[in-house]
Amino acid sequence: MKTIVWDVDDVLNDLTREWFEKEWLVTHPECNISYTQLKSNPPNELLNIDVQDYLRSLDHYRLLYGSKLKPVDEVYSWFKRYGQMYRNIVLTSTPLFYAPYSSEWVLRNFGAWIRSFNFLPSLREESEIFNYDMNKASYLKLFDKVDLFIDDNEKNILEARSIGINCITMPRPWNSDTSTIKEFLYNLITNHL
Ligand SMILES: [Mg+2]
């Protein structure tokens, strides 16, 4: 049975879109950028704010509404149809304080198929947590067998690919994959597994 390693934020959920449309645009009505124009992530330069201010806003949203984030419809439907044909693992970068909430969300929504939650603590100003791994590629080396790694962050994809891991990018405005999520999921099965 093949093993798929999934990212969480902006792959299983729509964190950036929900934060941007329900928090940022609401509190910054003067902002004239739309979600599809977020060509970089983190988007702080586009929004003309300090990266720490961006992270504070995102973390604030996460704590208030993270448990209510909706799974991406198409991805959830994919799991219902194909999930049991593969072993599914999560590898996410998330701040240490949020990892318990993120794991709860993953297992509550995807626990029928995802049985393993792994994370790298994202850097935060106030947290001095050590990291065993500098990036996801280094963490992925721990696994005996990774048949496919899925992420929306092209840096993560390039680093994993550089150590020989089969990867596919979840299409998002800030990466170069211009396919639809439906096309991405079709491609995932037909060309990557
Ligand atoms: Mg992500």
mmCIF file of C-alpha atoms and ligand atoms in Angstrom:
data_model
loop_
_atom_site.group_PDB
_atom_site.id
_atom_site.type_symbol
_atom_site.label_atom_id
_atom_site.label_comp_id
_atom_site.label_asym_id
_atom_site.label_seq_id
_atom_site.Cartn_x
_atom_site.Cartn_y
_atom_site.Cartn_z
ATOM 1 C CA MET A 1 0.000 0.000 0.000
ATOM 2 C CA LYS A 2 1.354 3.415 -0.917
ATOM 3 C CA THR A 3 1.940 6.165 1.640
ATOM 4 C CA ILE A 4 0.927 9.795 1.103
ATOM 5 C CA VAL A 5 2.238 12.599 3.319
ATOM 6 C CA TRP A 6 -0.141 15.563 3.480
ATOM 7 C CA ASP A 7 0.406 19.148 4.544
ATOM 8 C CA VAL A 8 -2.503 20.591 6.563
ATOM 9 C CA ASP A 9 -2.861 24.360 6.151
ATOM 10 C CA ASP A 10 -4.021 25.331 2.674
ATOM 11 C CA VAL A 11 -4.080 21.687 1.610
ATOM 12 C CA LEU A 12 -6.631 19.980 3.868
ATOM 13 C CA ASN A 13 -8.112 23.336 4.856
ATOM 14 C CA ASP A 14 -8.451 26.869 3.484
ATOM 15 C CA LEU A 15 -6.666 28.632 6.340
ATOM 16 C CA THR A 16 -5.193 31.506 4.345
ATOM 17 C CA ARG A 17 -8.416 32.212 2.448
ATOM 18 C CA GLU A 18 -10.542 32.076 5.591
ATOM 19 C CA TRP A 19 -8.134 34.257 7.576
ATOM 20 C CA PHE A 20 -7.794 36.733 4.713
ATOM 21 C CA GLU A 21 -11.480 37.060 3.870
ATOM 22 C CA LYS A 22 -12.964 36.749 7.355
ATOM 23 C CA GLU A 23 -10.320 38.522 9.427
ATOM 24 C CA TRP A 24 -8.005 40.678 7.351
ATOM 25 C CA LEU A 25 -10.465 42.156 4.877
ATOM 26 C CA VAL A 26 -13.047 42.706 7.607
ATOM 27 C CA THR A 27 -10.627 44.598 9.815
ATOM 28 C CA HIS A 28 -8.923 46.343 6.849
ATOM 29 C CA PRO A 29 -11.756 47.453 4.528
ATOM 30 C CA GLU A 30 -9.324 49.747 2.714
ATOM 31 C CA CYS A 31 -7.389 46.710 1.452
ATOM 32 C CA ASN A 32 -8.039 46.322 -2.268
ATOM 33 C CA ILE A 33 -6.335 42.974 -2.779
ATOM 34 C CA SER A 34 -8.354 39.809 -3.293
ATOM 35 C CA TYR A 35 -7.449 36.297 -2.166
ATOM 36 C CA THR A 36 -6.438 35.246 -5.682
ATOM 37 C CA GLN A 37 -3.957 38.126 -5.749
ATOM 38 C CA LEU A 38 -2.014 36.751 -2.788
ATOM 39 C CA LYS A 39 0.994 35.827 -4.875
ATOM 40 C CA SER A 40 3.275 35.242 -1.926
ATOM 41 C CA ASN A 41 2.907 33.461 1.365
ATOM 42 C CA PRO A 42 3.554 34.854 3.895
ATOM 43 C CA PRO A 43 1.723 37.775 2.271
ATOM 44 C CA ASN A 44 2.982 40.460 4.667
ATOM 45 C CA GLU A 45 4.854 42.475 2.025
ATOM 46 C CA LEU A 46 1.815 42.515 -0.248
ATOM 47 C CA LEU A 47 -0.243 43.742 2.681
ATOM 48 C CA ASN A 48 2.429 46.189 3.652
ATOM 49 C CA ILE A 49 2.837 44.931 7.197
ATOM 50 C CA ASP A 50 5.588 43.479 9.281
ATOM 51 C CA VAL A 51 5.804 39.671 9.190
ATOM 52 C CA GLN A 52 5.316 39.545 12.967
ATOM 53 C CA ASP A 53 2.080 41.536 12.651
ATOM 54 C CA TYR A 54 0.905 39.121 9.993
ATOM 55 C CA LEU A 55 1.718 36.108 12.179
ATOM 56 C CA ARG A 56 -0.052 37.671 15.160
ATOM 57 C CA SER A 57 -3.171 38.249 13.071
ATOM 58 C CA LEU A 58 -3.090 34.712 11.640
ATOM 59 C CA ASP A 59 -2.530 33.126 15.060
ATOM 60 C CA HIS A 60 -5.334 35.209 16.546
ATOM 61 C CA TYR A 61 -7.682 33.947 13.850
ATOM 62 C CA ARG A 62 -6.482 30.371 14.359
ATOM 63 C CA LEU A 63 -7.176 30.446 18.063
ATOM 64 C CA LEU A 64 -10.632 31.923 17.628
ATOM 65 C CA TYR A 65 -11.857 30.018 14.599
ATOM 66 C CA GLY A 66 -9.314 27.281 13.816
ATOM 67 C CA SER A 67 -11.487 24.488 15.182
ATOM 68 C CA LYS A 68 -14.273 25.577 12.827
ATOM 69 C CA LEU A 69 -12.140 25.627 9.671
ATOM 70 C CA LYS A 70 -13.889 23.684 6.956
ATOM 71 C CA PRO A 71 -12.013 20.921 5.168
ATOM 72 C CA VAL A 72 -11.507 21.719 1.472
ATOM 73 C CA ASP A 73 -14.604 20.139 -0.122
ATOM 74 C CA GLU A 74 -12.830 18.510 -3.052
ATOM 75 C CA VAL A 75 -10.073 17.096 -0.841
ATOM 76 C CA TYR A 76 -12.573 15.733 1.666
ATOM 77 C CA SER A 77 -14.509 14.070 -1.164
ATOM 78 C CA TRP A 78 -11.248 12.599 -2.432
ATOM 79 C CA PHE A 79 -10.592 11.020 0.956
ATOM 80 C CA LYS A 80 -14.092 9.582 1.105
ATOM 81 C CA ARG A 81 -13.571 7.938 -2.246
ATOM 82 C CA TYR A 82 -9.883 7.027 -2.274
ATOM 83 C CA GLY A 83 -8.545 7.565 1.253
ATOM 84 C CA GLN A 84 -8.645 3.949 2.316
ATOM 85 C CA MET A 85 -6.606 2.876 -0.709
ATOM 86 C CA TYR A 86 -3.518 4.584 0.762
ATOM 87 C CA ARG A 87 -1.798 5.126 4.052
ATOM 88 C CA ASN A 88 -2.146 8.810 4.893
ATOM 89 C CA ILE A 89 0.176 10.773 7.164
ATOM 90 C CA VAL A 90 0.283 14.461 8.084
ATOM 91 C CA LEU A 91 3.419 16.591 8.176
ATOM 92 C CA THR A 92 2.655 20.224 8.958
ATOM 93 C CA SER A 93 4.563 23.313 10.050
ATOM 94 C CA THR A 94 2.611 24.955 12.813
ATOM 95 C CA PRO A 95 3.483 26.957 15.919
ATOM 96 C CA LEU A 96 3.989 24.773 18.991
ATOM 97 C CA PHE A 97 1.065 26.403 20.818
ATOM 98 C CA TYR A 98 -1.255 25.504 17.957
ATOM 99 C CA ALA A 99 -0.131 21.903 17.360
ATOM 100 C CA PRO A 100 -2.656 20.404 19.847
ATOM 101 C CA TYR A 101 -5.493 22.227 18.082
ATOM 102 C CA SER A 102 -4.239 21.376 14.625
ATOM 103 C CA SER A 103 -3.925 17.683 15.469
ATOM 104 C CA GLU A 104 -7.422 17.675 16.971
ATOM 105 C CA TRP A 105 -8.776 19.267 13.796
ATOM 106 C CA VAL A 106 -6.986 16.784 11.534
ATOM 107 C CA LEU A 107 -8.074 13.728 13.492
ATOM 108 C CA ARG A 108 -11.646 14.941 13.931
ATOM 109 C CA ASN A 109 -12.078 15.688 10.227
ATOM 110 C CA PHE A 110 -9.744 13.188 8.572
ATOM 111 C CA GLY A 111 -9.065 10.583 11.275
ATOM 112 C CA ALA A 112 -10.869 7.917 9.271
ATOM 113 C CA TRP A 113 -7.898 7.989 6.881
ATOM 114 C CA ILE A 114 -5.087 9.955 8.542
ATOM 115 C CA ARG A 115 -3.624 8.042 11.458
ATOM 116 C CA SER A 116 -0.416 9.927 12.083
ATOM 117 C CA PHE A 117 0.132 13.620 12.849
ATOM 118 C CA ASN A 118 3.655 15.061 12.629
ATOM 119 C CA PHE A 119 4.719 18.664 12.908
ATOM 120 C CA LEU A 120 7.663 21.021 12.782
ATOM 121 C CA PRO A 121 7.286 23.974 15.131
ATOM 122 C CA SER A 122 7.047 27.188 13.089
ATOM 123 C CA LEU A 123 9.211 29.999 14.373
ATOM 124 C CA ARG A 124 7.451 32.479 16.610
ATOM 125 C CA GLU A 125 8.999 35.463 18.373
ATOM 126 C CA GLU A 126 7.930 34.442 21.845
ATOM 127 C CA SER A 127 8.732 30.744 21.507
ATOM 128 C CA GLU A 128 12.242 29.364 21.734
ATOM 129 C CA ILE A 129 11.354 25.783 21.004
ATOM 130 C CA PHE A 130 14.179 23.769 19.448
ATOM 131 C CA ASN A 131 13.769 22.058 16.116
ATOM 132 C CA TYR A 132 14.988 18.567 15.329
ATOM 133 C CA ASP A 133 14.673 19.332 11.636
ATOM 134 C CA MET A 134 15.345 22.476 9.650
ATOM 135 C CA ASN A 135 12.783 21.620 6.999
ATOM 136 C CA LYS A 136 10.178 19.089 5.972
ATOM 137 C CA ALA A 137 12.603 17.260 3.667
ATOM 138 C CA SER A 138 14.808 16.470 6.643
ATOM 139 C CA TYR A 139 11.788 15.191 8.596
ATOM 140 C CA LEU A 140 10.607 13.118 5.639
ATOM 141 C CA LYS A 141 13.895 11.194 5.683
ATOM 142 C CA LEU A 142 12.704 9.581 8.931
ATOM 143 C CA PHE A 143 10.003 7.705 7.099
ATOM 144 C CA ASP A 144 10.965 4.471 5.517
ATOM 145 C CA LYS A 145 8.582 4.929 2.689
ATOM 146 C CA VAL A 146 7.019 8.073 1.259
ATOM 147 C CA ASP A 147 5.328 7.536 -2.088
ATOM 148 C CA LEU A 148 3.980 11.054 -2.409
ATOM 149 C CA PHE A 149 4.388 14.322 -0.538
ATOM 150 C CA ILE A 150 1.758 17.065 -0.948
ATOM 151 C CA ASP A 151 2.275 20.703 0.033
ATOM 152 C CA ASP A 152 1.276 24.194 -1.147
ATOM 153 C CA ASN A 153 4.694 25.682 -0.323
ATOM 154 C CA GLU A 154 7.073 25.402 -3.277
ATOM 155 C CA LYS A 155 10.147 25.616 -1.073
ATOM 156 C CA ASN A 156 8.995 22.504 0.798
ATOM 157 C CA ILE A 157 8.290 20.786 -2.510
ATOM 158 C CA LEU A 158 11.702 21.645 -3.993
ATOM 159 C CA GLU A 159 13.542 20.496 -0.866
ATOM 160 C CA ALA A 160 11.650 17.208 -0.731
ATOM 161 C CA ARG A 161 12.156 16.659 -4.447
ATOM 162 C CA SER A 162 15.894 17.295 -4.030
ATOM 163 C CA ILE A 163 16.145 14.211 -1.806
ATOM 164 C CA GLY A 164 14.275 12.097 -4.332
ATOM 165 C CA ILE A 165 10.735 12.255 -2.975
ATOM 166 C CA ASN A 166 7.826 12.226 -5.413
ATOM 167 C CA CYS A 167 5.920 15.485 -4.839
ATOM 168 C CA ILE A 168 2.875 17.346 -6.036
ATOM 169 C CA THR A 169 1.960 20.968 -5.343
ATOM 170 C CA MET A 170 -1.517 21.890 -4.152
ATOM 171 C CA PRO A 171 -2.564 24.787 -6.424
ATOM 172 C CA ARG A 172 -2.775 28.058 -4.524
ATOM 173 C CA PRO A 173 -2.401 31.702 -5.655
ATOM 174 C CA TRP A 174 1.124 31.923 -4.171
ATOM 175 C CA ASN A 175 2.585 28.988 -6.073
ATOM 176 C CA SER A 176 3.090 28.351 -9.761
ATOM 177 C CA ASP A 177 0.566 25.522 -10.107
ATOM 178 C CA THR A 178 -2.341 26.967 -12.058
ATOM 179 C CA SER A 179 -4.538 23.874 -12.182
ATOM 180 C CA THR A 180 -7.841 23.653 -10.332
ATOM 181 C CA ILE A 181 -8.069 21.584 -7.152
ATOM 182 C CA LYS A 182 -10.136 19.031 -9.086
ATOM 183 C CA GLU A 183 -7.404 18.740 -11.731
ATOM 184 C CA PHE A 184 -4.756 18.496 -9.017
ATOM 185 C CA LEU A 185 -6.585 15.580 -7.370
ATOM 186 C CA TYR A 186 -7.035 13.813 -10.703
ATOM 187 C CA ASN A 187 -3.357 14.355 -11.504
ATOM 188 C CA LEU A 188 -2.404 13.056 -8.064
ATOM 189 C CA ILE A 189 -3.945 9.647 -8.752
ATOM 190 C CA THR A 190 -3.213 9.276 -12.431
ATOM 191 C CA ASN A 191 0.330 10.619 -12.610
ATOM 192 C CA HIS A 192 1.801 10.373 -9.137
ATOM 193 C CA LEU A 193 0.608 7.122 -7.542
HETATM 194 MG MG MG B 1 0.519 24.609 3.840
#
